[in-house]
Coordinates of C-alpha atoms and ligand atoms in Angstrom, one line a residue:
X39 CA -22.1 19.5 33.4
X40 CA -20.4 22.7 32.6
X41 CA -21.3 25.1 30.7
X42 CA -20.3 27.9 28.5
X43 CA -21.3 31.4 26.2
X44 CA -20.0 33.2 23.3
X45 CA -20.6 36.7 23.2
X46 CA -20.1 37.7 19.5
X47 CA -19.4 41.4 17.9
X48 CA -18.2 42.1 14.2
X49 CA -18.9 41.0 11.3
X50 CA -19.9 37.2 9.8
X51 CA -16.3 36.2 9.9
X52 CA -16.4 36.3 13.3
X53 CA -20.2 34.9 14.1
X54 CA -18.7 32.0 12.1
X55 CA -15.9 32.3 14.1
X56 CA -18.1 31.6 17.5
X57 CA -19.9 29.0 15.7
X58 CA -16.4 27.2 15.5
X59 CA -15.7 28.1 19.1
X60 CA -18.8 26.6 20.2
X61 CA -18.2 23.2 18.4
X62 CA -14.9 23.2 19.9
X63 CA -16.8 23.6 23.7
X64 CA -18.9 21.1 22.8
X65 CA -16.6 18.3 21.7
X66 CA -14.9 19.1 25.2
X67 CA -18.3 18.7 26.7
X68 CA -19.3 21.9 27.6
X69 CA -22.9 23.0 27.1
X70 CA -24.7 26.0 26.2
X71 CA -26.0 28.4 28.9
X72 CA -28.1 31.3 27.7
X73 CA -26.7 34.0 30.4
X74 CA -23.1 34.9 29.9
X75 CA -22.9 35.9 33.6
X76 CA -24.0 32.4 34.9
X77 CA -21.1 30.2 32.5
X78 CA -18.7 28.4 33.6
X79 CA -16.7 29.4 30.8
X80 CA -17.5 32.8 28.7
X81 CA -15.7 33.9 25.7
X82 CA -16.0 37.6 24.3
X83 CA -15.2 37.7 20.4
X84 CA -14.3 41.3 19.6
X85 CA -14.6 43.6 16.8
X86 CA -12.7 46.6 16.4
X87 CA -13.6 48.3 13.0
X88 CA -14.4 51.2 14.8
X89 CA -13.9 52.6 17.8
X90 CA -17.8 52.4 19.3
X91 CA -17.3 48.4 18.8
X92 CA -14.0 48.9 21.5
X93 CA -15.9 50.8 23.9
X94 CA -18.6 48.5 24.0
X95 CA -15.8 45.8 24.6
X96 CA -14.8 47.4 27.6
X97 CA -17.9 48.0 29.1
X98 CA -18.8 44.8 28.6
X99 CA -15.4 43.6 30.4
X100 CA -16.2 46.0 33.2
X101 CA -19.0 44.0 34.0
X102 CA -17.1 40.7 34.8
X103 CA -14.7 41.7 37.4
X104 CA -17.7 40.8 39.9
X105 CA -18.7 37.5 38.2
X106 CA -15.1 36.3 38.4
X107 CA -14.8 37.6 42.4
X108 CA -17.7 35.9 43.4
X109 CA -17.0 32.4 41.4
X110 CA -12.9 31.9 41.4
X111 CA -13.5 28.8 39.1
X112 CA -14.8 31.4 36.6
X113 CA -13.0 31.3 33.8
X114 CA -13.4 34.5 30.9
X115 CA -11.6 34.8 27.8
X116 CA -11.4 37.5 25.1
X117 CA -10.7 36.3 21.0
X118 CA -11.2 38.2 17.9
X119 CA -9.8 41.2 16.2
X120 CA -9.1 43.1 19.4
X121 CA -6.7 41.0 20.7
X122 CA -4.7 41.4 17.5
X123 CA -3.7 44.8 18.4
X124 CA -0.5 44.6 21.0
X125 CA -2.2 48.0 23.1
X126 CA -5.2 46.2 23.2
X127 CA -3.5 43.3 25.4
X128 CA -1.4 45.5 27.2
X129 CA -4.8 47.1 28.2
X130 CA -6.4 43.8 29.5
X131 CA -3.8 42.8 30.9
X132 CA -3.1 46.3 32.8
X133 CA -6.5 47.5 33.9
X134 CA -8.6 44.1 33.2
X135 CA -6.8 41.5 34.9
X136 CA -9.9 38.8 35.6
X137 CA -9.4 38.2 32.0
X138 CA -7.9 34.6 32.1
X139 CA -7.5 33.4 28.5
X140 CA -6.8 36.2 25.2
X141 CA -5.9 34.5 22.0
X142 CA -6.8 35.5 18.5
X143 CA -8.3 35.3 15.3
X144 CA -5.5 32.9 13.7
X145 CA -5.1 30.6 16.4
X146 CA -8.4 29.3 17.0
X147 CA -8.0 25.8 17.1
X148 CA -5.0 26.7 19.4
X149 CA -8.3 27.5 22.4
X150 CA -8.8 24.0 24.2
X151 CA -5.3 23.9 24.8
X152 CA -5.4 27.0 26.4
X153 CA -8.6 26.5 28.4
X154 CA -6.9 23.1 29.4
X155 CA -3.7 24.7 30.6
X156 CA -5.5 27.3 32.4
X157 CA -7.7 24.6 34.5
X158 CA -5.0 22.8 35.5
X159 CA -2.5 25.7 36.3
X160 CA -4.4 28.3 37.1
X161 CA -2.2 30.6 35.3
X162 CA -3.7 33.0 33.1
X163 CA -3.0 32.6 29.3
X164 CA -2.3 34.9 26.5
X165 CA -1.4 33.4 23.1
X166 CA -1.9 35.5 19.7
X167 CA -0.7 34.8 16.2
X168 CA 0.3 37.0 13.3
X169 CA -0.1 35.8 9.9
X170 CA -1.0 32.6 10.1
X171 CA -0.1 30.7 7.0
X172 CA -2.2 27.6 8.1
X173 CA -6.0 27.1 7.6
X174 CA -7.4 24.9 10.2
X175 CA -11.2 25.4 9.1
X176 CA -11.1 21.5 8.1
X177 CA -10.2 20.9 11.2
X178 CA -13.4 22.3 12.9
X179 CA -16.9 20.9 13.8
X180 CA -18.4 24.0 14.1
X181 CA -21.9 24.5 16.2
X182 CA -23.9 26.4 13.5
X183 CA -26.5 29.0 14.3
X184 CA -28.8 28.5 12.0
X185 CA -29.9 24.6 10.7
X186 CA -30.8 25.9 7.4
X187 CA -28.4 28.3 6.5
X188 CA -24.4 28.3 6.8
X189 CA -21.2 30.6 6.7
X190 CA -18.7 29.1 4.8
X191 CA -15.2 30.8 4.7
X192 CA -13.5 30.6 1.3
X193 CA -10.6 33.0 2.3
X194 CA -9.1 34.1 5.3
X195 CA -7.2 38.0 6.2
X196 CA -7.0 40.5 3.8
X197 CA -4.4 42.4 1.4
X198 CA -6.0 45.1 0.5
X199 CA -4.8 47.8 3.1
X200 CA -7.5 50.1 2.9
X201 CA -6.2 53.1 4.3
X202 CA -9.1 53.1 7.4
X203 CA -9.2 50.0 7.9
X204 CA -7.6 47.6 10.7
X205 CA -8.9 44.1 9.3
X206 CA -5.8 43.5 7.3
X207 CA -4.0 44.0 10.6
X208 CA -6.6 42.1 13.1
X209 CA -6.9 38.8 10.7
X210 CA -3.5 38.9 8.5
X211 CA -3.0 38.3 5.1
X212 CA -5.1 36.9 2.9
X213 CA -5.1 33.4 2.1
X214 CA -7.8 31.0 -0.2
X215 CA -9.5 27.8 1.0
X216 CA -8.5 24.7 -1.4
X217 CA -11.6 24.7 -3.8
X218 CA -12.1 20.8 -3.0
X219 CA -12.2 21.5 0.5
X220 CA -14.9 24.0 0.1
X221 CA -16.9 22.0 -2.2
X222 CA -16.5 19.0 0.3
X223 CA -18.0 20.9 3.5
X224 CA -20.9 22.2 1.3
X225 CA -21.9 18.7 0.2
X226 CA -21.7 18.1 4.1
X227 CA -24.1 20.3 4.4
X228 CA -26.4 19.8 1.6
X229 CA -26.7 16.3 3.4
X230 CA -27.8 17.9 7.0
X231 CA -30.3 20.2 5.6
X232 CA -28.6 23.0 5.1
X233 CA -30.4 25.3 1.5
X234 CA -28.6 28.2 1.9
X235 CA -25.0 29.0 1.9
X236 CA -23.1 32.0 2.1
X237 CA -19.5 32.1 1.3
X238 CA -17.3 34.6 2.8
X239 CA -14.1 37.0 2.6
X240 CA -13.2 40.1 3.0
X241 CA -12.5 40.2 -0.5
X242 CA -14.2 37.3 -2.4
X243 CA -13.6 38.1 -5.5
X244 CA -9.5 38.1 -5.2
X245 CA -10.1 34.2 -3.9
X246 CA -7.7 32.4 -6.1
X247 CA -6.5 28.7 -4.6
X248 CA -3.6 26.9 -4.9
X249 CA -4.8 24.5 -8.4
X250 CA -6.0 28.6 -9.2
X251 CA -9.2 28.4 -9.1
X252 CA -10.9 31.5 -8.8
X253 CA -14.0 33.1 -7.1
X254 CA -16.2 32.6 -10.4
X255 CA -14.6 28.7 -10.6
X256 CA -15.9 27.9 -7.0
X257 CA -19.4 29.5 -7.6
X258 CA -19.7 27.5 -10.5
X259 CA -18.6 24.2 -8.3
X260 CA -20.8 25.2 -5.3
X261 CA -23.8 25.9 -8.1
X262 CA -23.5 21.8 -9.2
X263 CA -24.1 20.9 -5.3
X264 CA -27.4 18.7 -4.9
X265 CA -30.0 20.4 -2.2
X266 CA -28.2 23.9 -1.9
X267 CA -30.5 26.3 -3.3
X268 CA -29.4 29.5 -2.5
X269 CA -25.8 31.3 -2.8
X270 CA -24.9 34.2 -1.3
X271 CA -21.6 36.1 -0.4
X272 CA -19.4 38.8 1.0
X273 CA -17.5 40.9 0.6
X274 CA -17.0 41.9 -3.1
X275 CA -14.6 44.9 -3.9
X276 CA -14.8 46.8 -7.2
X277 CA -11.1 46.3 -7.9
X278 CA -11.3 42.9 -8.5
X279 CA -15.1 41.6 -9.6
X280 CA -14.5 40.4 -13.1
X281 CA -16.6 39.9 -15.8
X282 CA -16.7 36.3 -15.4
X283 CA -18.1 36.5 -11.6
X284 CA -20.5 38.7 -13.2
X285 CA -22.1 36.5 -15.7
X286 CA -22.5 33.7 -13.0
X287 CA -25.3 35.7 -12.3
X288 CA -26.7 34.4 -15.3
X289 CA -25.2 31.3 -15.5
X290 CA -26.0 30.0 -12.1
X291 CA -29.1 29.4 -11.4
X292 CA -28.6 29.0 -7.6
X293 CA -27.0 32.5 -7.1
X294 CA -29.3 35.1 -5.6
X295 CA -29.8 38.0 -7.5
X296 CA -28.1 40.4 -4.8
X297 CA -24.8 41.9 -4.3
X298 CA -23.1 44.1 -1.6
X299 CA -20.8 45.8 -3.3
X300 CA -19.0 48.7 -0.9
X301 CA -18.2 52.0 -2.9
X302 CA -17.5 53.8 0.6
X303 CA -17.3 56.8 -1.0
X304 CA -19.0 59.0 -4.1
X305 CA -15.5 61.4 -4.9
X306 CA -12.4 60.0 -6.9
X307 CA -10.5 62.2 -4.9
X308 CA -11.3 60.2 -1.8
X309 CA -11.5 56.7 -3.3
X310 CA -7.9 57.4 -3.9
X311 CA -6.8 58.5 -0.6
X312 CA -8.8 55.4 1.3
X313 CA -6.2 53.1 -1.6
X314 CA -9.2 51.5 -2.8
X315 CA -7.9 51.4 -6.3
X316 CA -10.7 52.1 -8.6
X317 CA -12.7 55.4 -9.4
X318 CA -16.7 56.0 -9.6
X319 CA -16.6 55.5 -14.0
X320 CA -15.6 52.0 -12.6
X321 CA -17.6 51.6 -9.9
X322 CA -20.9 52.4 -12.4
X323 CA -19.4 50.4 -15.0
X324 CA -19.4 47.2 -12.8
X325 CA -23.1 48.7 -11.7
X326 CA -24.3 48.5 -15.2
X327 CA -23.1 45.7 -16.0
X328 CA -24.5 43.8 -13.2
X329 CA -28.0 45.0 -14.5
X330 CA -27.8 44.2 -17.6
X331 CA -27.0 40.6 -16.7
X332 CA -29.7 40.2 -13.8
X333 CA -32.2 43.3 -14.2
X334 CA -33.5 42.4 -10.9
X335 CA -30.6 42.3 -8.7
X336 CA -31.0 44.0 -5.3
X337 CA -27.7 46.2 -4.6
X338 CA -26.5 47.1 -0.9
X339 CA -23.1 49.0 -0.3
X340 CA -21.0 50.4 2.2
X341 CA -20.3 54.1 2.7
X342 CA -17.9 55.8 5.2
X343 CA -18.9 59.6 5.8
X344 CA -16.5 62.7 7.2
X345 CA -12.9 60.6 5.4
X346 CA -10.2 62.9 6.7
X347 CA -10.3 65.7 3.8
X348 CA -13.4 65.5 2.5
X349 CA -15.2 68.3 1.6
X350 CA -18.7 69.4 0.9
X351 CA -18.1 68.9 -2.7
X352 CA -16.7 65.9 -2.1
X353 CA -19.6 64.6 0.3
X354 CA -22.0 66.0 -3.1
X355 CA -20.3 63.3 -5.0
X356 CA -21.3 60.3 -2.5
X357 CA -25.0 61.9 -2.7
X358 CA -25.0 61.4 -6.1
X359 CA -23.9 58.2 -6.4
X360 CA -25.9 56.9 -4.1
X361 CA -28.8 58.8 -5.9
X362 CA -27.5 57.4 -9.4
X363 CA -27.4 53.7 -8.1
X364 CA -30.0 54.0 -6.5
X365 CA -29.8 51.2 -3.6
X366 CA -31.9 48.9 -2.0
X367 CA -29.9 49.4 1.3
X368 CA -26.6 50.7 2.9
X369 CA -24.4 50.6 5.5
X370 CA -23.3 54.0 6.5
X371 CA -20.6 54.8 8.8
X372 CA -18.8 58.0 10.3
X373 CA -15.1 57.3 9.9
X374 CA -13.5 56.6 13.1
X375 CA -10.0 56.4 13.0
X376 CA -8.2 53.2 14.2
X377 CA -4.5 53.2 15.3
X378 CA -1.8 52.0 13.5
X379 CA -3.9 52.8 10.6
X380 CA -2.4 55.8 7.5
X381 CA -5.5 57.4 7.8
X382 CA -5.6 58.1 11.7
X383 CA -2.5 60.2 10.9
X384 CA -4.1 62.5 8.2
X385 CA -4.1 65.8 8.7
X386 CA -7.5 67.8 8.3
X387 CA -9.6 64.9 10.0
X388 CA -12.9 66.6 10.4
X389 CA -14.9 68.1 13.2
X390 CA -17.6 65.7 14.7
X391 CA -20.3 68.0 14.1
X392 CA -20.1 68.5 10.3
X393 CA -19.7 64.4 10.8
X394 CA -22.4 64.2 11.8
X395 CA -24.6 66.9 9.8
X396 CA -23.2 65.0 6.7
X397 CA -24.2 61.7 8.1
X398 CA -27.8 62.5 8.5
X399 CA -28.3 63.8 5.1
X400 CA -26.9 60.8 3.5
X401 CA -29.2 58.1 5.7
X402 CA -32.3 60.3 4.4
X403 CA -31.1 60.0 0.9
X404 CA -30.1 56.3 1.5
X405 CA -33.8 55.6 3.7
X406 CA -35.6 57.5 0.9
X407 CA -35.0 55.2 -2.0
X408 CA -34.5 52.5 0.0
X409 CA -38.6 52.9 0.8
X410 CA -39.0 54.1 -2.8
X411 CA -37.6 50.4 -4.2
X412 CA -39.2 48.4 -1.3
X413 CA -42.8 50.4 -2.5
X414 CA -42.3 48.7 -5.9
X415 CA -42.6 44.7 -4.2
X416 CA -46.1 45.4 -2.7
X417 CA -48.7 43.3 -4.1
X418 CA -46.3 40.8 -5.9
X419 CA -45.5 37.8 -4.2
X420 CA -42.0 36.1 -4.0
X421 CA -40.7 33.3 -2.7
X422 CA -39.3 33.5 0.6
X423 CA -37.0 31.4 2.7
X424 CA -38.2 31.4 6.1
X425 CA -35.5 31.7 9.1
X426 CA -37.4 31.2 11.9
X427 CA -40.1 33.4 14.1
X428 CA -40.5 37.0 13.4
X429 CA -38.7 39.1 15.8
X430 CA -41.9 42.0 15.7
X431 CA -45.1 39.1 17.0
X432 CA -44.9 35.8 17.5
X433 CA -48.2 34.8 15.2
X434 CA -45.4 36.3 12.4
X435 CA -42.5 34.8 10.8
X436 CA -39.3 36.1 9.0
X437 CA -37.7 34.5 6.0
X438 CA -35.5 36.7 3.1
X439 CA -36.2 36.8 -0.7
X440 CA -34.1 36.2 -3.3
X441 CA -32.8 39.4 -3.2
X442 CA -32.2 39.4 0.4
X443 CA -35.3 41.3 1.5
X444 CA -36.0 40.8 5.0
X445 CA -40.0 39.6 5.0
X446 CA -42.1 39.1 8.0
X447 CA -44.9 37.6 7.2
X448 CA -48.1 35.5 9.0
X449 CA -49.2 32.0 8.1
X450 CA -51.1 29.0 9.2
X451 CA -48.5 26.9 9.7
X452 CA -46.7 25.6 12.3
X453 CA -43.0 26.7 13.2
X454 CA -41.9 23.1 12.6
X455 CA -43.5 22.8 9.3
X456 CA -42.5 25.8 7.5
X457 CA -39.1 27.0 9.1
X458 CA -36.4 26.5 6.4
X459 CA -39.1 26.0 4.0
X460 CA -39.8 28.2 0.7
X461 CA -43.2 29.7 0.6
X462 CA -45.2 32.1 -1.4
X463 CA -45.6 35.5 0.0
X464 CA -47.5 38.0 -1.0
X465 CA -46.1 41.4 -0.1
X466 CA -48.8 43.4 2.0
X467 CA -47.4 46.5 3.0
X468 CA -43.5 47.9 2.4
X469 CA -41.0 49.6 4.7
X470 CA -37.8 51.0 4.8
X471 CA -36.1 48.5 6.3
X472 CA -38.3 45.2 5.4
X473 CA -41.5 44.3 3.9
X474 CA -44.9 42.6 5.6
X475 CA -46.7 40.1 3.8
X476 CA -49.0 36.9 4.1
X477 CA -48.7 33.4 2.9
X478 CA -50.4 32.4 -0.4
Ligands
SAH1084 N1 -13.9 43.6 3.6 C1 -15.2 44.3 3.6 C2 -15.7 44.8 4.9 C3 -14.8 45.5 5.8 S1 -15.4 46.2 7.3 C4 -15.0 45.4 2.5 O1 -14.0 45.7 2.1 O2 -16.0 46.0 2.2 C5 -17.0 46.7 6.9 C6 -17.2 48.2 6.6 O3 -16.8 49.0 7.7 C7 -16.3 48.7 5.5 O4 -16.8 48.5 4.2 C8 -16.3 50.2 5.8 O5 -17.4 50.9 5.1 C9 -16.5 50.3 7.3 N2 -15.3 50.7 8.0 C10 -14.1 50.0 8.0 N3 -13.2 50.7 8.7 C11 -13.8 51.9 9.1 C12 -13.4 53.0 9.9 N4 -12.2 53.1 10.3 N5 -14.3 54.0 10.1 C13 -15.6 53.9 9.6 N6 -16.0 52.8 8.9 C14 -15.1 51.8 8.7
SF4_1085 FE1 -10.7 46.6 5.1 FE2 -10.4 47.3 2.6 FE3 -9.7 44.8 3.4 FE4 -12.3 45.5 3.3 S1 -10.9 45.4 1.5 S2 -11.3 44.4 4.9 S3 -12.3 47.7 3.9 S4 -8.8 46.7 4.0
F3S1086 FE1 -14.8 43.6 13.1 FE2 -12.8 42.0 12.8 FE3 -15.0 41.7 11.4 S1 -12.6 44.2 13.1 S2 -15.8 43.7 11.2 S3 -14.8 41.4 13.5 S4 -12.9 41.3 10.7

């Protein structure tokens, strides 16, 4: 039998990603192995939304050159949003050359062909696609992680060209699933079990299929499905949420009250220098709105700290939005610049220490209400979806509320009994990060 591992980086589009990598292994009989140094066959999906996730890439890398002297047969390959970038190859192929098979993030199903090819030839294989027109998700039998949850994809790339980021460069231009076809892999699921579904883009709410259908139309569709009872997704950008997205919150009974909704940064001045295309009267607009609709939804965001040009005043204004929101939790980042990227070539970039000063004061105003809003859940109890084991003690498990609150919690039961289960927890203690409670 031989075997295989996925090391996975990045964000959901690439764990779902993996997940269709693995099903692709398996239906050429590979099996799982837990060790990525023991495989027959490992495959390293990279990230490269900032430059911390490269390093970490090549350290990794650094660490195969032995695994792939000792064991010729050895085969490693490297996918993702790395690959995308033609320096990136040029760097494997220079200074890593045990790397045997690099393709990319549009040419997925392109993989047993090249892990074929490379068994019988020997040859090492490098195959990467730009802009991809076709969607081969139908295609897939993916090997999900989780048996009672699911990634769904509804678009693919993104348009927006934020001025930071590499994603529209990594994963192309964006493109819609067919509504149908989206519809017709959640029943699918429905039927194995699966309650929970989270669709995702980079940009969710610019989905808009070929019949145009749009991101509203599909959550209404996906709300009708017997046996899903939770929907999620990601990525929503301020430029394009519309009003009618916004009342499915109250229309849809299925959708959980929660929304990440990135503002990445509190200064107009900024916004409009990252091209994100709205200002913060906007941003609080779509805020307000959101709460009058669902009063209780939970609100997470992104922020990016230390934008070439910002100054202190400017850095004032991301305080106080984050201090007029008010959110249950946040993503912060120090802005690493990415080549090929308009912002990389800014002038007044600034000075990692004042990065870093800045950073800090934000993730205490971020932690600080963050423990503030998690204080107001103790002693209620919700309903909570339980994923599996608790990562703190064993005798715990871990499950997510409505609002995607991360719960661990004890109970009686047995693992088999109550994972992917909804139970009644009662909230014991709160925490910045999650919240402890006990069965009811
Ligand atoms: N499509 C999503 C997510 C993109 S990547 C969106 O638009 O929100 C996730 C987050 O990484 C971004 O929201 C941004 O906050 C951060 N990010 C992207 N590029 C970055 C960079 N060059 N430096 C620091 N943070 C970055
Ligand atoms: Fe990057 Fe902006 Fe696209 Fe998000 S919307 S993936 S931040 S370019
Ligand atoms: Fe990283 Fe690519 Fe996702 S750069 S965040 S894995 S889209």
């Amino acid at each position: 039998m031989k075997t295989y591992n996925i090391i996975t980086y990045g964000c959901q589009m690439n764990e779902h990603d993996s997940e269709n990598i693995a099903g692709l292994l398996e239906a050429m009989g590979y099996t799982h192995e837990d060790d990525a140094f023991k495989a027959d066959v490992t495959v390293i999906n990279t990230c490269s939304v900032r430059d911390n996730a490269d390093k970490r890439f090549f350290g990794v890398l650094g660490q195969f050159k032995k695994v792939r002297k000792n064991n010729p047969d050895f085969v490693l390959c490297v996918c993702g949003c790395m690959p995308q970038q033609p320096h990136i190859v040029e760097k494997i192929n220079k200074q890593f050359s045990w790397v045997d098979i690099v393709f990319g993030t549009q040419n997925i199903a392109q993989f047993p062909q090249l892990l074929e090819q490379r068994l019988t030839t020997g040859r090492r294989q490098r195959a990467i696609v730009d802009n991809n027109p076709v969607i081969t998700e139908d295609e897939m039998k993916p090997k999900r992680m989780y048996r009672h949850k699911a990634l769904v994809n509804i678009t693919y790339g993104c348009n927006n060209f934020c001025t930071y980021c590499i994603v529209p460069y990594t994963r192309g231009r964006e493109k819609s699933r067919v509504m149908s076809e989206v519809v017709r892999e959640i029943e699918c699921l429905a039927q194995d079990g699966v309650k929970e579904v989270m669709l995702l883009g980079q940009n969710v709410d610019s989905y808009r299929d070929p019949a145009g259908h749009s991101f509203a139309d599909l959550i209404k569709a996906v709300n009708d499905i017997d046996g899903i009872e939770r929907i999620r997704f990601m990525t929503s950008h301020p430029k394009d949420i519309s009003d009618e997205m916004i009342d499915c919150f109250r229309t849809c009974d299925k959708l959980c009250h929660n929304i990440h909704l990135p503002v990445q940064s509190g200064s107009d001045r900024i916004l409009k220098r990252m091209n994100r295309h709205y200002d913060t009267a906007r941003y609080l607009e779509i805020v307000d709105k959101l709460r009058a609709v669902c009063p209780d939804i939970t609100i997470s965001t992104d922020i990016i700290v230390a934008f070439p040009g910002e100054t202190e005043a400017d850095f004032e204004e991301t305080l106080n939005i984050a201090k007029r929101v008010r959110y249950d939790s946040a993503f912060t980042f120090i802005y690493s610049p990415r080549k090929g990227t308009p912002a990389a070539s800014f002038p007044e970039q600034i000075p990692d220490g004042i990065a870093h000063k800045r950073f800090d004061r934000l993730v205490d105003v971020m932690n600080s209400i963050s423990l503030e809003k998690n204080l107001e859940y103790k002693d209620k109890v919700y309903d909570v979806l339980v994923e599996g084991v608790s990562k703190n003690a064993d005798d715990a498990y871990a499950g997510r509320t409505d609002g995607f609150k991360l719960v661990n919690f004890t109970s009686d039961r047995k693992p088999e009994d109550i994972i992917g289960t909804t139970v009644k927890v009662r909230i014991t203690e709160s925490k910045t990060f999650s919240l402890e409670g006990v069965e009811v």
